[in-house]
């Protein structure tokens, strides 16, 4: 979220990328250590432990993916091909596992496939990065301190997003029955497909937003006009997806998930209204971060996260 801004705004983008990678590696090591400690207190077999650890490795490897460098260099299409290839190979692997392997170890084999696909694609991503590194970075230590100081409020704000996205499900688990929780979970996961689409749109807009916010003398009218243009594009693009799904929600859920989850239709429709405006929020967040209004971003994100918990 902040890396595109930092690559554009700072004088040494190579040092910024290297510093961000070191920070993300440290966070990944801490996360993996936490998972390992958590598993030591759980009663699970060796296969289950290995499966959890492989999934954790696959997840944390995403944290050191240089996606923002592709965006910064104007090669979003190249990274999109790598990303699509990863998902296609993993899908083919899962199909093969389901059809031909022992079902008792299917989850373990799928975790191996997931991590293998991720690592292969990570190698391809970093090969591109190193080919486009024009010289060596010289101020990595300085930028590590700078990024930690400047972005701490944004990283803390991620907690607000987690509260809004996942915390309410934990509350529902303790206050409702399993059927209602399942209906909400199904509706929420389906909404994530549109959210992925919106985030890809943001990747296209992020370099322009970073350039706009870099020019401190930029006229406010120009920034406002570009923001409204992005808002309109995001809303229209989202509605193209949302309106058909809103109208055909029973058919969509019954076909994709199953007739037993038709109770999720009202929840799904409410979330569709929410997601149609979510893209606007993502754009506003990019402008806030671009103008270094990190504390303001933190206040907004945490406030909505806490409100969502009370509403749950």
Coordinates of C-alpha atoms in Angstrom, one line a residue:
X1 CA 0.0 0.0 0.0
X2 CA 2.8 2.4 0.9
X3 CA 5.6 1.0 -1.3
X4 CA 4.4 2.5 -4.6
X5 CA 4.4 6.0 -2.9
X6 CA 7.8 5.4 -1.4
X7 CA 9.3 4.2 -4.7
X8 CA 8.0 7.3 -6.6
X9 CA 8.6 9.9 -3.8
X10 CA 12.1 8.9 -2.6
X11 CA 15.3 9.6 -4.5
X12 CA 16.7 6.1 -4.4
X13 CA 13.9 3.6 -5.4
X14 CA 16.4 0.7 -5.4
X15 CA 17.3 1.4 -1.8
X16 CA 13.6 1.7 -0.9
X17 CA 12.8 -1.7 -2.4
X18 CA 15.7 -3.3 -0.7
X19 CA 14.8 -1.8 2.7
X20 CA 11.1 -2.8 2.3
X21 CA 12.2 -6.4 1.5
X22 CA 14.4 -6.6 4.6
X23 CA 11.5 -5.3 6.7
X24 CA 9.1 -7.8 5.2
X25 CA 11.5 -10.6 5.7
X26 CA 11.8 -9.7 9.3
X27 CA 8.0 -9.7 9.7
X28 CA 7.8 -13.0 7.9
X29 CA 10.4 -14.6 10.2
X30 CA 8.5 -13.3 13.2
X31 CA 5.2 -14.6 11.8
X32 CA 6.6 -18.1 11.1
X33 CA 8.1 -18.2 14.5
X34 CA 4.7 -17.3 16.1
X35 CA 3.1 -20.1 14.0
X36 CA 5.7 -22.5 15.2
X37 CA 5.2 -21.6 18.8
X38 CA 1.4 -21.8 18.5
X39 CA 1.7 -25.3 16.9
X40 CA 3.8 -26.5 19.9
X41 CA 0.8 -25.9 22.1
X42 CA -1.6 -27.7 19.8
X43 CA -2.5 -31.4 19.7
X44 CA -2.0 -32.2 16.0
X45 CA -0.2 -34.9 14.1
X46 CA 3.0 -34.5 12.1
X47 CA 1.2 -34.2 8.8
X48 CA -1.1 -31.4 10.1
X49 CA 1.9 -29.6 11.5
X50 CA 3.8 -29.8 8.2
X51 CA 0.7 -28.6 6.3
X52 CA 0.2 -25.6 8.5
X53 CA 3.9 -24.7 8.2
X54 CA 3.9 -25.0 4.4
X55 CA 0.8 -22.8 4.2
X56 CA 2.4 -20.2 6.5
X57 CA 5.6 -20.3 4.3
X58 CA 3.5 -19.7 1.2
X59 CA 1.6 -16.9 2.8
X60 CA 4.6 -15.1 4.2
X61 CA 6.4 -15.4 0.8
X62 CA 3.8 -13.2 -0.6
X63 CA 5.0 -10.5 1.8
X64 CA 8.4 -10.3 0.0
X65 CA 6.9 -10.3 -3.5
X66 CA 8.2 -7.3 -5.4
X67 CA 4.8 -6.5 -7.0
X68 CA 5.2 -2.8 -6.5
X69 CA 8.4 -2.8 -8.5
X70 CA 6.5 -4.1 -11.6
X71 CA 3.9 -1.3 -11.1
X72 CA 6.7 1.3 -10.7
X73 CA 8.4 0.2 -13.8
X74 CA 5.2 0.0 -15.8
X75 CA 5.2 -3.8 -16.2
X76 CA 2.0 -4.7 -14.5
X77 CA 1.1 -6.9 -17.4
X78 CA 4.3 -9.0 -16.9
X79 CA 3.5 -9.6 -13.2
X80 CA -0.1 -10.4 -14.1
X81 CA 1.1 -13.1 -16.4
X82 CA 3.3 -14.5 -13.6
X83 CA 0.4 -14.3 -11.1
X84 CA -2.0 -16.0 -13.5
X85 CA 0.5 -18.8 -14.3
X86 CA 1.0 -19.4 -10.6
X87 CA -2.8 -19.8 -10.0
X88 CA -3.2 -22.0 -13.1
X89 CA -0.4 -24.4 -12.1
X90 CA -1.8 -24.6 -8.6
X91 CA -5.3 -25.3 -9.9
X92 CA -4.0 -28.0 -12.1
X93 CA -2.0 -29.5 -9.2
X94 CA -5.1 -29.5 -7.0
X95 CA -7.2 -31.2 -9.7
X96 CA -4.5 -33.9 -10.0
X97 CA -4.3 -34.4 -6.3
X98 CA -8.1 -34.7 -6.0
X99 CA -8.3 -37.2 -8.9
X100 CA -5.2 -39.4 -8.3
X101 CA -3.9 -39.0 -4.7
X102 CA -4.6 -40.4 -1.3
X103 CA -7.3 -38.2 0.2
X104 CA -5.9 -38.6 3.7
X105 CA -2.8 -36.5 2.7
X106 CA -4.5 -34.3 0.1
X107 CA -4.3 -31.2 2.2
X108 CA -0.5 -31.8 2.7
X109 CA 0.1 -32.3 -1.0
X110 CA -2.0 -29.2 -1.9
X111 CA 0.2 -27.2 0.6
X112 CA 3.3 -28.5 -1.1
X113 CA 1.9 -27.5 -4.5
X114 CA 0.9 -24.1 -3.3
X115 CA 4.4 -23.3 -1.8
X116 CA 6.1 -24.8 -4.9
X117 CA 4.1 -22.6 -7.3
X118 CA 4.7 -19.5 -5.1
X119 CA 8.4 -20.0 -4.9
X120 CA 8.8 -20.6 -8.7
X121 CA 6.9 -17.4 -9.4
X122 CA 8.9 -15.6 -6.8
X123 CA 12.1 -16.6 -8.6
X124 CA 10.7 -15.2 -11.9
X125 CA 9.6 -12.0 -10.2
X126 CA 13.0 -11.3 -8.6
X127 CA 14.8 -12.2 -11.8
X128 CA 12.9 -9.3 -13.4
X129 CA 13.8 -7.0 -10.5
X130 CA 17.5 -7.7 -10.7
X131 CA 17.6 -7.2 -14.4
X132 CA 16.1 -3.7 -13.9
X133 CA 18.3 -2.7 -11.0
X134 CA 20.4 0.1 -12.6
X135 CA 23.3 -0.1 -10.2
X136 CA 23.6 -0.9 -6.5
X137 CA 21.5 0.6 -3.7
X138 CA 23.7 2.5 -1.2
X139 CA 21.4 3.7 1.6
X140 CA 19.5 0.7 2.6
X141 CA 20.0 1.2 6.3
X142 CA 18.9 4.8 6.1
X143 CA 15.7 3.8 4.2
X144 CA 14.9 1.0 6.7
X145 CA 14.7 3.5 9.5
X146 CA 12.9 6.0 7.3
X147 CA 10.2 3.5 6.2
X148 CA 9.7 2.2 9.7
X149 CA 9.3 5.8 11.0
X150 CA 7.1 7.0 8.2
X151 CA 4.8 4.0 7.7
X152 CA 4.2 2.7 11.2
X153 CA 0.7 4.3 11.4
X154 CA -0.3 2.7 8.1
X155 CA 0.9 -0.7 9.3
X156 CA -1.0 -0.4 12.6
X157 CA -4.1 0.6 10.6
X158 CA -4.0 -2.9 9.0
X159 CA -5.3 -4.1 12.4
X160 CA -8.4 -2.1 11.7
X161 CA -8.8 -3.8 8.4
X162 CA -8.4 -7.2 10.0
X163 CA -11.0 -6.2 12.7
X164 CA -13.5 -5.2 10.0
X165 CA -12.8 -8.3 7.8
X166 CA -12.3 -11.1 10.3
X167 CA -13.1 -9.9 13.8
X168 CA -16.8 -9.7 13.2
X169 CA -16.8 -13.4 12.1
X170 CA -15.2 -14.3 15.5
X171 CA -18.0 -12.4 17.3
X172 CA -20.7 -14.1 15.1
X173 CA -19.2 -17.5 16.0
X174 CA -19.9 -16.9 19.6
X175 CA -23.3 -15.2 19.2
X176 CA -25.0 -17.1 16.4
X177 CA -25.5 -20.7 15.3
X178 CA -23.2 -22.4 12.8
X179 CA -25.7 -22.1 9.9
X180 CA -25.8 -18.3 10.1
X181 CA -22.0 -18.1 10.5
X182 CA -21.6 -20.3 7.4
X183 CA -24.0 -18.1 5.4
X184 CA -22.0 -15.0 6.3
X185 CA -18.7 -16.7 5.6
X186 CA -19.9 -17.9 2.1
X187 CA -21.2 -14.4 1.2
X188 CA -18.1 -12.7 2.4
X189 CA -15.8 -15.1 0.5
X190 CA -17.7 -14.5 -2.7
X191 CA -17.4 -10.7 -2.2
X192 CA -13.7 -11.2 -2.1
X193 CA -13.6 -12.0 -5.8
X194 CA -14.9 -8.5 -6.5
X195 CA -12.4 -7.0 -4.0
X196 CA -9.5 -8.7 -5.8
X197 CA -10.7 -7.1 -9.1
X198 CA -10.9 -3.7 -7.4
X199 CA -7.4 -4.0 -6.0
X200 CA -6.1 -4.7 -9.5
X201 CA -7.7 -1.5 -10.6
X202 CA -5.9 0.3 -7.8
X203 CA -2.6 -1.1 -9.0
X204 CA -3.3 0.7 -12.4
X205 CA -4.1 4.0 -10.6
X206 CA -1.4 3.9 -7.9
X207 CA 1.6 5.1 -10.0
X208 CA -0.5 8.1 -11.2
X209 CA -1.6 8.9 -7.7
X210 CA 1.9 8.7 -6.4
X211 CA 3.1 11.1 -9.1
X212 CA 0.3 13.5 -8.4
X213 CA 1.0 13.6 -4.6
X214 CA 4.7 13.9 -5.1
X215 CA 4.3 17.3 -6.7
X216 CA 3.6 19.4 -3.6
X217 CA 2.9 22.5 -5.7
X218 CA 0.2 20.6 -7.7
X219 CA -3.0 22.6 -7.9
X220 CA -5.8 21.2 -5.7
X221 CA -8.3 21.5 -8.6
X222 CA -6.1 19.1 -10.7
X223 CA -5.8 16.6 -7.9
X224 CA -9.5 16.8 -7.1
X225 CA -10.5 16.3 -10.8
X226 CA -8.2 13.2 -11.1
X227 CA -9.6 11.8 -7.9
X228 CA -13.2 12.2 -9.1
X229 CA -12.3 10.6 -12.4
X230 CA -10.8 7.6 -10.5
X231 CA -13.9 7.5 -8.2
X232 CA -16.2 7.4 -11.2
X233 CA -14.2 4.7 -13.0
X234 CA -14.1 2.5 -9.9
X235 CA -17.8 2.8 -9.2
X236 CA -18.8 2.1 -12.8
X237 CA -16.4 -0.9 -13.0
X238 CA -17.7 -2.3 -9.7
X239 CA -21.4 -1.8 -10.7
X240 CA -20.7 -3.8 -13.9
X241 CA -19.9 -6.7 -11.6
X242 CA -22.3 -6.0 -8.8
X243 CA -25.6 -5.3 -10.5
X244 CA -25.9 -8.7 -12.3
X245 CA -24.9 -10.5 -9.1
X246 CA -27.4 -8.5 -7.1
X247 CA -30.2 -9.4 -9.4
X248 CA -29.2 -13.1 -9.9
X249 CA -27.9 -13.7 -6.4
X250 CA -30.1 -16.8 -5.7
X251 CA -29.0 -18.4 -9.0
X252 CA -25.4 -17.4 -8.5
X253 CA -25.1 -18.8 -5.0
X254 CA -27.1 -21.9 -5.7
X255 CA -25.0 -22.7 -8.7
X256 CA -21.5 -21.8 -7.4
X257 CA -21.8 -22.8 -3.8
X258 CA -24.9 -25.0 -3.5
X259 CA -28.7 -24.7 -2.7
X260 CA -28.0 -25.3 1.0
X261 CA -26.5 -21.8 1.2
X262 CA -29.4 -19.8 -0.2
X263 CA -29.8 -18.3 3.2
X264 CA -26.7 -16.3 2.4
X265 CA -28.5 -14.3 -0.4
X266 CA -29.7 -11.4 1.8
X267 CA -26.2 -11.1 3.4
X268 CA -24.6 -11.3 -0.1
X269 CA -26.8 -8.5 -1.4
X270 CA -25.9 -6.2 1.5
X271 CA -22.2 -6.9 1.0
X272 CA -22.6 -6.2 -2.7
X273 CA -23.8 -2.7 -1.8
X274 CA -20.8 -2.3 0.5
X275 CA -18.3 -3.5 -2.1
X276 CA -19.6 -1.2 -4.8
X277 CA -18.3 1.7 -2.7
X278 CA -15.2 -0.1 -1.4
X279 CA -13.2 0.9 -4.5
X280 CA -13.8 4.6 -3.7
X281 CA -12.4 4.0 -0.2
X282 CA -9.3 2.3 -1.7
X283 CA -8.7 5.3 -3.9
X284 CA -9.1 7.7 -1.0
X285 CA -6.6 5.7 1.0
X286 CA -4.0 5.9 -1.8
X287 CA -4.4 9.7 -1.8
X288 CA -4.2 9.9 2.0
X289 CA -1.0 7.8 2.0
X290 CA 0.4 9.8 -1.0
X291 CA 0.0 13.0 0.9
X292 CA 1.6 11.4 4.0
X293 CA -1.6 11.8 6.0
X294 CA -0.8 8.5 7.7
X295 CA -2.3 9.3 11.1
X296 CA -5.5 10.4 9.5
X297 CA -5.6 7.2 7.6
X298 CA -5.0 5.3 10.8
X299 CA -7.8 7.1 12.6
X300 CA -10.3 6.4 9.8
X301 CA -9.4 2.7 9.4
X302 CA -9.4 1.9 13.1
X303 CA -12.6 3.8 13.7
X304 CA -14.5 1.8 11.0
X305 CA -12.9 -1.4 12.2
X306 CA -14.2 -0.8 15.8
X307 CA -17.6 0.3 14.6
X308 CA -17.9 -2.9 12.6
X309 CA -17.2 -4.9 15.7
X310 CA -20.0 -3.1 17.6
X311 CA -22.4 -3.6 14.7
X312 CA -21.6 -7.3 14.7

